[in-house]
Amino acid sequence: MSLLPGNPLLLYVTDPMCAWCYGFTPVIRRLNALWFGRLTVQVLVGGLNPYAHDPLSAPERDKLAVNWHRSQRKSLLPFDYSFFLQKDAQYDTEPACRALLTVRHLRPGLSLEVLRALHSAFFADGLDLSNTRVLVEVLRPFGIPENLFLAVFETDEIYRQTQEEFQLVEQMGVSTLPSVYLDHAQGPRLISRGFCELPELEERLLQALQIPY
């Protein structure tokens, strides 16, 4: 048996357009700050609803709206519900995931901050994250040059890598977003599935760190 390393890698499986992830990302950011130097957080794009090109049906809208309301009650974060007033609203999360993966390649240290900004842009400001111009504007304050971002974001390679990451997440057995895993040579260990508060997440993490492989 081998113990987990002293500076473990935490895998945060998320999606910029996932309401529960929007509520949970502040928890991950606080954990990352509290454990600075003792823990590394890597963001994985889970693909909540990628490649969706048809407008949402009425039942899909209702289910999604209820999900947003529940997340808002739990997280106390602002939500803009104008999305549901759009006649032909689509819910394709692939472009936002690809943008986040692009940032992870270009500026890996900014992944969590950019994720937070994408969450806020979609849920609080009601912006369309399937629009490349919107993505560029969200990233502008982070100092990532537009031409550099687009040079990666629009390549066949980043499309392929995004799809492969969706597949990787599926192979990991992720069934709920957000989910948190501890990485290890013998396979990721599930720490948290769904939303939880910081004390609970820390307790689960400490318990996992004490369990030998």
mmCIF file of C-alpha atoms in Angstrom:
data_model
loop_
_atom_site.group_PDB
_atom_site.id
_atom_site.type_symbol
_atom_site.label_atom_id
_atom_site.label_comp_id
_atom_site.label_asym_id
_atom_site.label_seq_id
_atom_site.Cartn_x
_atom_site.Cartn_y
_atom_site.Cartn_z
ATOM 1 C CA MET A 1 0.000 0.000 0.000
ATOM 2 C CA SER A 2 1.111 3.593 -0.593
ATOM 3 C CA LEU A 3 -0.061 6.795 1.002
ATOM 4 C CA LEU A 4 -1.310 9.742 -0.974
ATOM 5 C CA PRO A 5 1.380 12.357 -1.689
ATOM 6 C CA GLY A 6 1.953 15.320 0.620
ATOM 7 C CA ASN A 7 0.778 17.780 -2.033
ATOM 8 C CA PRO A 8 -2.121 15.874 -3.601
ATOM 9 C CA LEU A 9 -3.877 16.751 -6.835
ATOM 10 C CA LEU A 10 -7.567 17.503 -6.448
ATOM 11 C CA LEU A 11 -9.655 17.042 -9.592
ATOM 12 C CA TYR A 12 -12.622 19.394 -9.741
ATOM 13 C CA VAL A 13 -15.067 18.147 -12.395
ATOM 14 C CA THR A 14 -17.316 20.999 -13.409
ATOM 15 C CA ASP A 15 -19.021 22.899 -16.225
ATOM 16 C CA PRO A 16 -19.238 26.701 -16.665
ATOM 17 C CA MET A 17 -22.999 26.406 -17.315
ATOM 18 C CA CYS A 18 -23.824 24.069 -14.410
ATOM 19 C CA ALA A 19 -25.940 25.830 -11.780
ATOM 20 C CA TRP A 20 -24.748 23.664 -8.889
ATOM 21 C CA CYS A 21 -21.142 24.188 -10.017
ATOM 22 C CA TYR A 22 -21.797 27.937 -9.954
ATOM 23 C CA GLY A 23 -22.736 27.566 -6.309
ATOM 24 C CA PHE A 24 -19.893 25.180 -5.499
ATOM 25 C CA THR A 25 -16.970 26.922 -7.192
ATOM 26 C CA PRO A 26 -16.659 29.497 -4.365
ATOM 27 C CA VAL A 27 -16.250 26.538 -1.974
ATOM 28 C CA ILE A 28 -13.445 25.101 -4.116
ATOM 29 C CA ARG A 29 -11.795 28.517 -4.358
ATOM 30 C CA ARG A 30 -11.831 28.913 -0.573
ATOM 31 C CA LEU A 31 -10.425 25.409 -0.139
ATOM 32 C CA ASN A 32 -7.693 26.215 -2.656
ATOM 33 C CA ALA A 33 -6.798 29.376 -0.730
ATOM 34 C CA LEU A 34 -6.830 27.684 2.681
ATOM 35 C CA TRP A 35 -4.700 24.782 1.451
ATOM 36 C CA PHE A 36 -2.329 26.895 -0.630
ATOM 37 C CA GLY A 37 0.985 25.107 -1.003
ATOM 38 C CA ARG A 38 -0.458 21.842 0.347
ATOM 39 C CA LEU A 39 -2.916 21.051 -2.424
ATOM 40 C CA THR A 40 -3.142 21.478 -6.188
ATOM 41 C CA VAL A 41 -6.552 21.907 -7.822
ATOM 42 C CA GLN A 42 -7.031 20.970 -11.465
ATOM 43 C CA VAL A 43 -10.269 21.811 -13.231
ATOM 44 C CA LEU A 44 -11.739 19.157 -15.521
ATOM 45 C CA VAL A 45 -14.570 20.032 -17.906
ATOM 46 C CA GLY A 46 -17.420 17.609 -17.402
ATOM 47 C CA GLY A 47 -19.647 18.518 -20.326
ATOM 48 C CA LEU A 48 -23.033 19.023 -18.664
ATOM 49 C CA ASN A 49 -24.926 19.322 -21.947
ATOM 50 C CA PRO A 50 -22.509 19.512 -24.877
ATOM 51 C CA TYR A 51 -23.358 19.601 -28.588
ATOM 52 C CA ALA A 52 -27.016 20.504 -27.946
ATOM 53 C CA HIS A 53 -28.208 22.333 -31.041
ATOM 54 C CA ASP A 54 -31.993 21.991 -30.693
ATOM 55 C CA PRO A 55 -34.018 24.483 -28.628
ATOM 56 C CA LEU A 56 -35.032 23.324 -25.167
ATOM 57 C CA SER A 57 -38.445 21.702 -24.948
ATOM 58 C CA ALA A 58 -40.968 22.992 -22.410
ATOM 59 C CA PRO A 59 -40.342 20.098 -19.982
ATOM 60 C CA GLU A 60 -36.564 20.638 -20.304
ATOM 61 C CA ARG A 61 -37.002 24.340 -19.541
ATOM 62 C CA ASP A 62 -39.118 23.588 -16.488
ATOM 63 C CA LYS A 63 -36.634 21.028 -15.160
ATOM 64 C CA LEU A 64 -33.718 23.386 -15.708
ATOM 65 C CA ALA A 65 -35.506 26.318 -14.061
ATOM 66 C CA VAL A 66 -36.286 24.233 -10.981
ATOM 67 C CA ASN A 67 -32.639 23.194 -10.822
ATOM 68 C CA TRP A 68 -31.531 26.824 -10.947
ATOM 69 C CA HIS A 69 -33.981 27.802 -8.199
ATOM 70 C CA ARG A 70 -32.709 25.034 -5.937
ATOM 71 C CA SER A 71 -29.113 26.043 -6.503
ATOM 72 C CA GLN A 72 -29.939 29.675 -5.827
ATOM 73 C CA ARG A 73 -31.642 28.841 -2.522
ATOM 74 C CA LYS A 74 -28.633 26.789 -1.435
ATOM 75 C CA SER A 75 -25.835 29.059 -2.631
ATOM 76 C CA LEU A 76 -27.553 32.464 -2.170
ATOM 77 C CA LEU A 77 -25.889 33.634 -5.391
ATOM 78 C CA PRO A 78 -27.644 35.900 -7.932
ATOM 79 C CA PHE A 79 -29.378 34.319 -10.928
ATOM 80 C CA ASP A 80 -30.718 36.002 -14.061
ATOM 81 C CA TYR A 81 -33.692 34.016 -15.381
ATOM 82 C CA SER A 82 -34.030 35.908 -18.660
ATOM 83 C CA PHE A 83 -32.534 32.848 -20.352
ATOM 84 C CA PHE A 84 -35.915 31.138 -19.982
ATOM 85 C CA LEU A 85 -37.682 33.975 -21.790
ATOM 86 C CA GLN A 86 -35.819 33.248 -25.009
ATOM 87 C CA LYS A 87 -38.109 31.577 -27.520
ATOM 88 C CA ASP A 88 -35.499 29.256 -29.031
ATOM 89 C CA ALA A 89 -33.091 28.948 -26.111
ATOM 90 C CA GLN A 90 -30.330 26.400 -26.613
ATOM 91 C CA TYR A 91 -28.247 24.944 -23.825
ATOM 92 C CA ASP A 92 -24.997 23.888 -25.455
ATOM 93 C CA THR A 93 -22.234 23.858 -22.848
ATOM 94 C CA GLU A 94 -19.430 22.726 -25.177
ATOM 95 C CA PRO A 95 -18.115 26.194 -26.208
ATOM 96 C CA ALA A 96 -17.791 27.334 -22.588
ATOM 97 C CA CYS A 97 -16.055 24.084 -21.643
ATOM 98 C CA ARG A 98 -13.708 24.457 -24.605
ATOM 99 C CA ALA A 99 -12.941 28.025 -23.545
ATOM 100 C CA LEU A 100 -12.066 26.835 -20.050
ATOM 101 C CA LEU A 101 -9.856 24.075 -21.430
ATOM 102 C CA THR A 102 -8.157 26.672 -23.639
ATOM 103 C CA VAL A 103 -7.424 28.786 -20.575
ATOM 104 C CA ARG A 104 -6.051 25.738 -18.777
ATOM 105 C CA HIS A 105 -3.556 25.312 -21.618
ATOM 106 C CA LEU A 106 -2.600 28.991 -21.819
ATOM 107 C CA ARG A 107 -2.809 30.119 -18.190
ATOM 108 C CA PRO A 108 -3.384 27.091 -15.938
ATOM 109 C CA GLY A 109 -3.117 29.183 -12.781
ATOM 110 C CA LEU A 110 -6.179 31.175 -13.851
ATOM 111 C CA SER A 111 -8.517 28.204 -14.349
ATOM 112 C CA LEU A 112 -10.548 28.654 -11.161
ATOM 113 C CA GLU A 113 -10.803 32.419 -11.558
ATOM 114 C CA VAL A 114 -11.882 32.149 -15.172
ATOM 115 C CA LEU A 115 -14.400 29.460 -14.217
ATOM 116 C CA ARG A 116 -15.847 31.834 -11.610
ATOM 117 C CA ALA A 117 -16.072 34.587 -14.241
ATOM 118 C CA LEU A 118 -17.802 32.297 -16.744
ATOM 119 C CA HIS A 119 -20.290 31.188 -14.090
ATOM 120 C CA SER A 120 -21.107 34.798 -13.224
ATOM 121 C CA ALA A 121 -21.374 35.838 -16.865
ATOM 122 C CA PHE A 122 -23.941 33.145 -17.589
ATOM 123 C CA PHE A 123 -25.951 32.877 -14.388
ATOM 124 C CA ALA A 124 -25.769 36.398 -12.937
ATOM 125 C CA ASP A 125 -25.439 38.503 -16.097
ATOM 126 C CA GLY A 126 -27.430 36.373 -18.529
ATOM 127 C CA LEU A 127 -24.728 36.351 -21.212
ATOM 128 C CA ASP A 128 -24.618 33.793 -24.023
ATOM 129 C CA LEU A 129 -21.545 31.630 -23.476
ATOM 130 C CA SER A 130 -22.040 29.888 -26.811
ATOM 131 C CA ASN A 131 -21.071 33.195 -28.445
ATOM 132 C CA THR A 132 -17.319 33.433 -29.080
ATOM 133 C CA ARG A 133 -17.360 37.238 -28.771
ATOM 134 C CA VAL A 134 -18.906 36.949 -25.320
ATOM 135 C CA LEU A 135 -16.223 34.475 -24.267
ATOM 136 C CA VAL A 136 -13.516 36.847 -25.485
ATOM 137 C CA GLU A 137 -15.000 39.702 -23.439
ATOM 138 C CA VAL A 138 -15.257 37.558 -20.303
ATOM 139 C CA LEU A 139 -11.573 36.641 -20.635
ATOM 140 C CA ARG A 140 -10.353 40.148 -21.439
ATOM 141 C CA PRO A 141 -9.818 41.228 -17.780
ATOM 142 C CA PHE A 142 -7.491 38.236 -17.267
ATOM 143 C CA GLY A 143 -4.924 39.558 -19.726
ATOM 144 C CA ILE A 144 -5.228 36.689 -22.208
ATOM 145 C CA PRO A 145 -4.716 38.235 -25.667
ATOM 146 C CA GLU A 146 -7.730 37.742 -27.917
ATOM 147 C CA ASN A 147 -5.663 36.506 -30.852
ATOM 148 C CA LEU A 148 -3.863 33.975 -28.655
ATOM 149 C CA PHE A 149 -7.116 32.694 -27.146
ATOM 150 C CA LEU A 150 -8.801 32.349 -30.548
ATOM 151 C CA ALA A 151 -5.717 30.719 -32.075
ATOM 152 C CA VAL A 152 -6.201 27.830 -29.640
ATOM 153 C CA PHE A 153 -9.962 27.929 -29.066
ATOM 154 C CA GLU A 154 -10.833 27.535 -32.751
ATOM 155 C CA THR A 155 -8.418 24.714 -33.613
ATOM 156 C CA ASP A 156 -9.441 21.154 -34.399
ATOM 157 C CA GLU A 157 -7.008 20.033 -31.707
ATOM 158 C CA ILE A 158 -8.802 21.813 -28.855
ATOM 159 C CA TYR A 159 -12.149 20.497 -30.149
ATOM 160 C CA ARG A 160 -10.680 17.000 -29.981
ATOM 161 C CA GLN A 161 -9.162 17.507 -26.541
ATOM 162 C CA THR A 162 -12.457 18.840 -25.186
ATOM 163 C CA GLN A 163 -14.303 15.779 -26.452
ATOM 164 C CA GLU A 164 -11.606 13.514 -25.014
ATOM 165 C CA GLU A 165 -11.936 15.179 -21.624
ATOM 166 C CA PHE A 166 -15.684 14.599 -21.676
ATOM 167 C CA GLN A 167 -14.946 10.946 -22.368
ATOM 168 C CA LEU A 168 -12.329 10.814 -19.603
ATOM 169 C CA VAL A 169 -14.824 12.196 -17.101
ATOM 170 C CA GLU A 170 -17.345 9.590 -18.210
ATOM 171 C CA GLN A 171 -14.742 6.839 -17.786
ATOM 172 C CA MET A 172 -14.054 8.115 -14.262
ATOM 173 C CA GLY A 173 -17.672 7.314 -13.462
ATOM 174 C CA VAL A 174 -18.744 10.903 -12.871
ATOM 175 C CA SER A 175 -22.537 10.962 -12.734
ATOM 176 C CA THR A 176 -23.093 14.311 -11.012
ATOM 177 C CA LEU A 177 -21.671 17.784 -11.458
ATOM 178 C CA PRO A 178 -19.901 19.124 -9.539
ATOM 179 C CA SER A 179 -17.724 16.219 -8.380
ATOM 180 C CA VAL A 180 -14.351 16.226 -6.634
ATOM 181 C CA TYR A 181 -11.722 13.483 -6.791
ATOM 182 C CA LEU A 182 -8.260 12.909 -5.397
ATOM 183 C CA ASP A 183 -5.906 11.849 -8.164
ATOM 184 C CA HIS A 184 -3.640 8.851 -7.655
ATOM 185 C CA ALA A 185 -1.609 6.485 -9.795
ATOM 186 C CA GLN A 186 -4.057 3.711 -8.931
ATOM 187 C CA GLY A 187 -7.053 5.789 -9.971
ATOM 188 C CA PRO A 188 -9.030 8.828 -8.809
ATOM 189 C CA ARG A 189 -10.768 8.571 -5.439
ATOM 190 C CA LEU A 190 -14.185 10.223 -5.126
ATOM 191 C CA ILE A 191 -14.243 12.895 -2.410
ATOM 192 C CA SER A 192 -17.500 14.720 -3.049
ATOM 193 C CA ARG A 193 -20.461 14.357 -5.390
ATOM 194 C CA GLY A 194 -22.738 17.366 -5.758
ATOM 195 C CA PHE A 195 -22.851 20.550 -3.712
ATOM 196 C CA CYS A 196 -21.555 20.687 -0.149
ATOM 197 C CA GLU A 197 -20.228 23.363 2.197
ATOM 198 C CA LEU A 198 -16.539 23.923 2.926
ATOM 199 C CA PRO A 199 -16.415 22.205 6.355
ATOM 200 C CA GLU A 200 -17.912 19.028 4.908
ATOM 201 C CA LEU A 201 -15.573 19.096 1.919
ATOM 202 C CA GLU A 202 -12.537 19.572 4.160
ATOM 203 C CA GLU A 203 -13.631 16.738 6.415
ATOM 204 C CA ARG A 204 -14.016 14.393 3.450
ATOM 205 C CA LEU A 205 -10.642 15.449 2.096
ATOM 206 C CA LEU A 206 -8.898 14.848 5.425
ATOM 207 C CA GLN A 207 -10.523 11.445 5.742
ATOM 208 C CA ALA A 208 -9.386 10.493 2.237
ATOM 209 C CA LEU A 209 -5.828 11.613 2.930
ATOM 210 C CA GLN A 210 -5.667 9.247 5.880
ATOM 211 C CA ILE A 211 -6.771 6.197 3.882
ATOM 212 C CA PRO A 212 -3.846 4.265 2.360
ATOM 213 C CA TYR A 213 -4.134 2.733 -1.101
#
